[in-house]
Amino acid sequence: MRKTLAVALVVGLMTGAMVGPAEAGKKKKAKPVATTLFLHGTEKFGEMESFSFLADAYLKMDPTAPTGTDTKSKGITNYGIGPNTRCAGNSLFPTYVGELQGTVKGDVKVSLNTVASPGAAVEVRIWPDLASLACDSAAGNEYIEPAGSAVVALPAGQGTVEAVIEGVDFKATAGLMLQVSPATMDVAGTPRPLPPFFGRLLYDSEAAPSSISFSCLPSSGKTCTP
């Protein structure tokens, strides 16, 4: 009887030892999580807090959904021959940065609330781990190609449009940059903005909750955002 009990105890301990690590391994395996970053501002007009002549003066985005009624906006600068669209982090355009740590795969959906004149079209671009200006220019800056981009026409008047950046695959170790600029056309091998149009991006209110959404595999923990 004692021998049988001892054998049963040993078998039980061995089984537990084998199951334990297997279960622990399953618990440690991270899964992609649906992530949304909302566009925010502190001033009624984004130009008041995101100056073209002030380094790294970008608007912010984070997972907190807007709850107020005070819609913010920033103009999508376009005067025909400029400004330079071969730029990452050009604060003449609505440009947002937010914290992000993880791997983003699949389609990225950018929901934009806008007001625009007929014929307006924009390019939506994203860059991981970029929080400063990078342009093709005589000053020696070098443009960094985005992790993904999409061109979308804006509705005439006030409305909402979704830009889908398809099939991205990148890892962010610190953050993500989103920029909305005029779509371009090729002129003798040089990209030029489309003919001038009026356009403003609306954000940071319940009525205009502009945002970017994607699936992200966290670098650690259960979320890719703070």
Coordinates of C-alpha atoms in Angstrom, one line a residue:
M1 CA 0.0 0.0 0.0
R2 CA 2.8 2.4 0.9
K3 CA 4.7 1.5 -2.2
T4 CA 1.6 2.2 -4.4
L5 CA 1.1 5.5 -2.7
A6 CA 4.7 6.5 -3.2
V7 CA 4.6 5.6 -6.9
A8 CA 1.4 7.6 -7.3
L9 CA 3.0 10.6 -5.6
V10 CA 6.1 10.5 -7.8
V11 CA 3.9 10.3 -11.0
G12 CA 1.8 13.2 -9.8
L13 CA 4.9 15.4 -9.1
M14 CA 6.4 14.5 -12.5
T15 CA 3.1 15.3 -14.3
G16 CA 2.9 18.7 -12.5
A17 CA 6.5 19.4 -13.4
M18 CA 5.8 18.9 -17.1
V19 CA 2.5 20.7 -17.2
G20 CA 3.7 23.7 -15.2
P21 CA 6.3 25.0 -17.7
A22 CA 4.0 24.3 -20.6
E23 CA 1.2 26.4 -19.0
A24 CA 3.7 29.1 -18.1
G25 CA 4.9 29.2 -21.7
K26 CA 1.3 29.7 -22.9
K27 CA 0.7 32.6 -20.5
K28 CA 3.9 34.4 -21.6
K29 CA 3.0 34.3 -25.3
A30 CA 1.8 37.8 -26.2
K31 CA -1.1 38.4 -28.6
P32 CA -1.7 41.3 -30.9
V33 CA -4.0 43.9 -29.5
A34 CA -6.3 46.4 -31.2
T35 CA -4.8 49.8 -30.6
T36 CA -6.2 53.3 -31.3
L37 CA -4.5 56.6 -30.8
F38 CA -6.6 59.8 -30.8
L39 CA -5.4 63.1 -32.1
H40 CA -5.2 65.9 -29.5
G41 CA -4.3 69.5 -29.1
T42 CA -4.3 72.2 -26.4
E43 CA -5.2 75.2 -28.5
K44 CA -8.2 75.9 -30.6
F45 CA -6.0 76.3 -33.7
G46 CA -3.1 73.9 -34.0
E47 CA -0.9 76.6 -35.6
M48 CA -0.8 78.2 -32.1
E49 CA 1.1 75.2 -30.6
S50 CA 2.8 73.6 -33.6
F51 CA 5.0 76.3 -35.1
S52 CA 7.0 75.8 -38.3
F53 CA 9.9 77.7 -36.9
L54 CA 10.1 75.8 -33.6
A55 CA 12.0 72.5 -33.6
D56 CA 10.0 69.4 -32.8
A57 CA 6.7 71.3 -32.1
Y58 CA 4.4 68.5 -32.9
L59 CA 0.8 67.8 -31.8
K60 CA 0.1 64.8 -29.6
M61 CA -1.8 61.5 -29.9
D62 CA -2.6 59.0 -27.3
P63 CA -5.2 56.2 -26.4
T64 CA -7.5 58.6 -24.5
A65 CA -10.7 59.3 -26.5
P66 CA -11.7 63.0 -26.5
T67 CA -14.7 63.8 -24.3
G68 CA -15.1 67.6 -24.8
T69 CA -17.1 69.7 -27.3
D70 CA -14.3 72.1 -28.2
T71 CA -13.1 70.9 -31.6
K72 CA -9.5 71.8 -32.5
S73 CA -8.2 72.2 -36.0
K74 CA -5.0 72.7 -38.0
G75 CA -4.6 73.8 -41.7
I76 CA -3.2 71.5 -44.3
T77 CA -0.8 74.0 -45.8
N78 CA -0.9 74.1 -49.6
Y79 CA 0.1 76.9 -51.9
G80 CA 0.8 75.1 -55.2
I81 CA 4.6 74.9 -55.3
G82 CA 5.1 74.2 -51.6
P83 CA 5.7 73.6 -48.8
N84 CA 8.1 70.7 -49.3
T85 CA 6.1 67.4 -49.2
R86 CA 9.3 65.3 -49.2
C87 CA 9.4 65.9 -45.5
A88 CA 8.8 63.7 -42.4
G89 CA 7.8 65.8 -39.4
N90 CA 7.0 69.1 -41.3
S91 CA 5.0 71.1 -38.8
L92 CA 3.5 73.2 -41.6
F93 CA 1.2 70.1 -41.9
P94 CA -0.9 68.4 -39.2
T95 CA 1.8 66.2 -37.6
Y96 CA 1.2 64.1 -34.5
V97 CA 3.5 62.0 -32.4
G98 CA 2.6 59.4 -29.7
E99 CA 4.3 56.7 -27.6
L100 CA 4.3 53.2 -29.0
Q101 CA 6.3 50.1 -28.2
G102 CA 5.5 47.0 -30.3
T103 CA 5.2 45.4 -33.8
V104 CA 2.5 46.7 -36.1
K105 CA 1.3 44.4 -38.9
G106 CA -1.6 44.5 -41.3
D107 CA -3.8 47.5 -42.3
V108 CA -3.7 50.8 -40.5
K109 CA -6.9 52.8 -40.6
V110 CA -6.8 56.6 -40.2
S111 CA -10.1 58.3 -39.5
L112 CA -10.0 62.0 -40.4
N113 CA -12.6 64.7 -39.7
T114 CA -12.0 67.5 -42.1
V115 CA -13.4 70.7 -43.8
A116 CA -12.1 71.3 -47.3
S117 CA -12.8 72.9 -50.6
P118 CA -13.7 70.7 -53.6
G119 CA -10.9 68.7 -55.2
A120 CA -8.8 68.4 -52.1
A121 CA -6.7 65.3 -51.6
V122 CA -4.1 64.4 -49.0
E123 CA -1.4 61.8 -48.3
V124 CA -1.4 60.2 -44.9
R125 CA 2.0 58.8 -43.8
I126 CA 3.4 57.1 -40.7
W127 CA 6.9 56.6 -39.3
P128 CA 8.0 54.6 -36.3
D129 CA 10.5 56.1 -33.8
L130 CA 10.7 59.5 -35.5
A131 CA 10.1 62.8 -33.6
S132 CA 12.1 65.3 -35.5
L133 CA 12.3 66.9 -39.0
A134 CA 13.7 64.9 -41.9
C135 CA 13.5 66.5 -45.3
D136 CA 15.1 66.5 -48.7
S137 CA 16.6 70.0 -48.7
A138 CA 19.7 72.1 -49.3
A139 CA 20.3 72.2 -45.6
G140 CA 21.5 68.6 -45.7
N141 CA 18.5 66.9 -44.1
E142 CA 17.6 63.5 -45.5
Y143 CA 14.0 62.4 -46.1
I144 CA 13.1 59.1 -44.5
E145 CA 10.6 56.9 -46.4
P146 CA 7.5 56.2 -44.3
A147 CA 6.5 52.7 -43.0
G148 CA 3.3 53.2 -45.0
S149 CA 1.2 55.8 -46.8
A150 CA -2.2 56.3 -48.5
V151 CA -3.7 59.0 -50.6
V152 CA -7.4 59.9 -50.0
A153 CA -9.7 62.6 -51.4
L154 CA -11.4 64.8 -48.8
P155 CA -15.1 65.4 -48.9
A156 CA -16.1 68.9 -50.0
G157 CA -17.3 70.9 -47.1
Q158 CA -17.2 69.2 -43.6
G159 CA -17.1 65.5 -43.4
T160 CA -15.2 62.3 -42.3
V161 CA -13.0 60.1 -44.4
E162 CA -11.0 57.0 -43.7
A163 CA -7.5 56.5 -45.2
V164 CA -6.3 52.8 -45.2
I165 CA -2.6 52.2 -45.2
E166 CA -2.4 48.6 -46.4
G167 CA -0.1 45.8 -45.3
V168 CA 2.4 47.5 -43.0
D169 CA 5.0 45.6 -41.0
F170 CA 7.2 47.5 -38.7
K171 CA 8.5 47.7 -35.1
A172 CA 8.3 50.8 -32.9
T173 CA 10.6 51.0 -29.9
A174 CA 9.6 54.4 -28.7
G175 CA 6.8 56.1 -30.7
L176 CA 4.9 56.7 -33.9
M177 CA 4.5 59.8 -36.1
L178 CA 1.5 60.5 -38.3
Q179 CA 1.5 63.3 -40.9
V180 CA -1.3 64.6 -43.2
S181 CA 0.0 66.6 -46.2
P182 CA -1.3 67.6 -49.7
A183 CA -1.2 64.8 -52.2
T184 CA 1.4 65.3 -54.9
M185 CA 1.7 64.9 -58.7
D186 CA 4.9 64.3 -60.6
V187 CA 6.2 67.3 -62.6
A188 CA 9.3 66.5 -64.7
G189 CA 10.4 63.9 -62.1
T190 CA 9.7 66.1 -59.1
P191 CA 6.8 65.7 -56.8
R192 CA 4.7 68.8 -56.5
P193 CA 1.6 69.5 -54.4
L194 CA -1.8 69.4 -56.2
P195 CA -3.3 72.7 -57.2
P196 CA -4.0 74.9 -54.2
F197 CA -7.0 74.0 -52.0
F198 CA -8.3 74.9 -48.6
G199 CA -8.4 72.2 -46.0
R200 CA -8.3 71.8 -42.2
L201 CA -8.1 68.7 -40.1
L202 CA -10.5 68.7 -37.2
Y203 CA -9.7 66.7 -34.0
D204 CA -9.9 66.3 -30.2
S205 CA -13.6 66.5 -29.5
E206 CA -16.6 64.1 -29.4
A207 CA -17.8 65.5 -32.7
A208 CA -14.4 65.2 -34.4
P209 CA -12.5 62.2 -32.8
S210 CA -9.9 61.9 -35.5
S211 CA -7.7 58.8 -34.9
I212 CA -5.4 56.1 -36.1
S213 CA -6.1 52.4 -35.5
F214 CA -4.1 49.2 -36.0
S215 CA -3.2 45.8 -34.5
C216 CA 0.0 45.8 -32.4
L217 CA 2.0 43.0 -30.8
P218 CA 3.3 44.5 -27.5
S219 CA 7.1 44.4 -26.9
S220 CA 6.2 43.6 -23.3
G221 CA 3.1 43.5 -21.2
K222 CA -0.4 43.5 -22.6
T223 CA -0.4 46.8 -24.5
C224 CA 1.7 48.8 -26.9
T225 CA 0.8 52.2 -25.3
P226 CA 1.6 53.7 -21.9

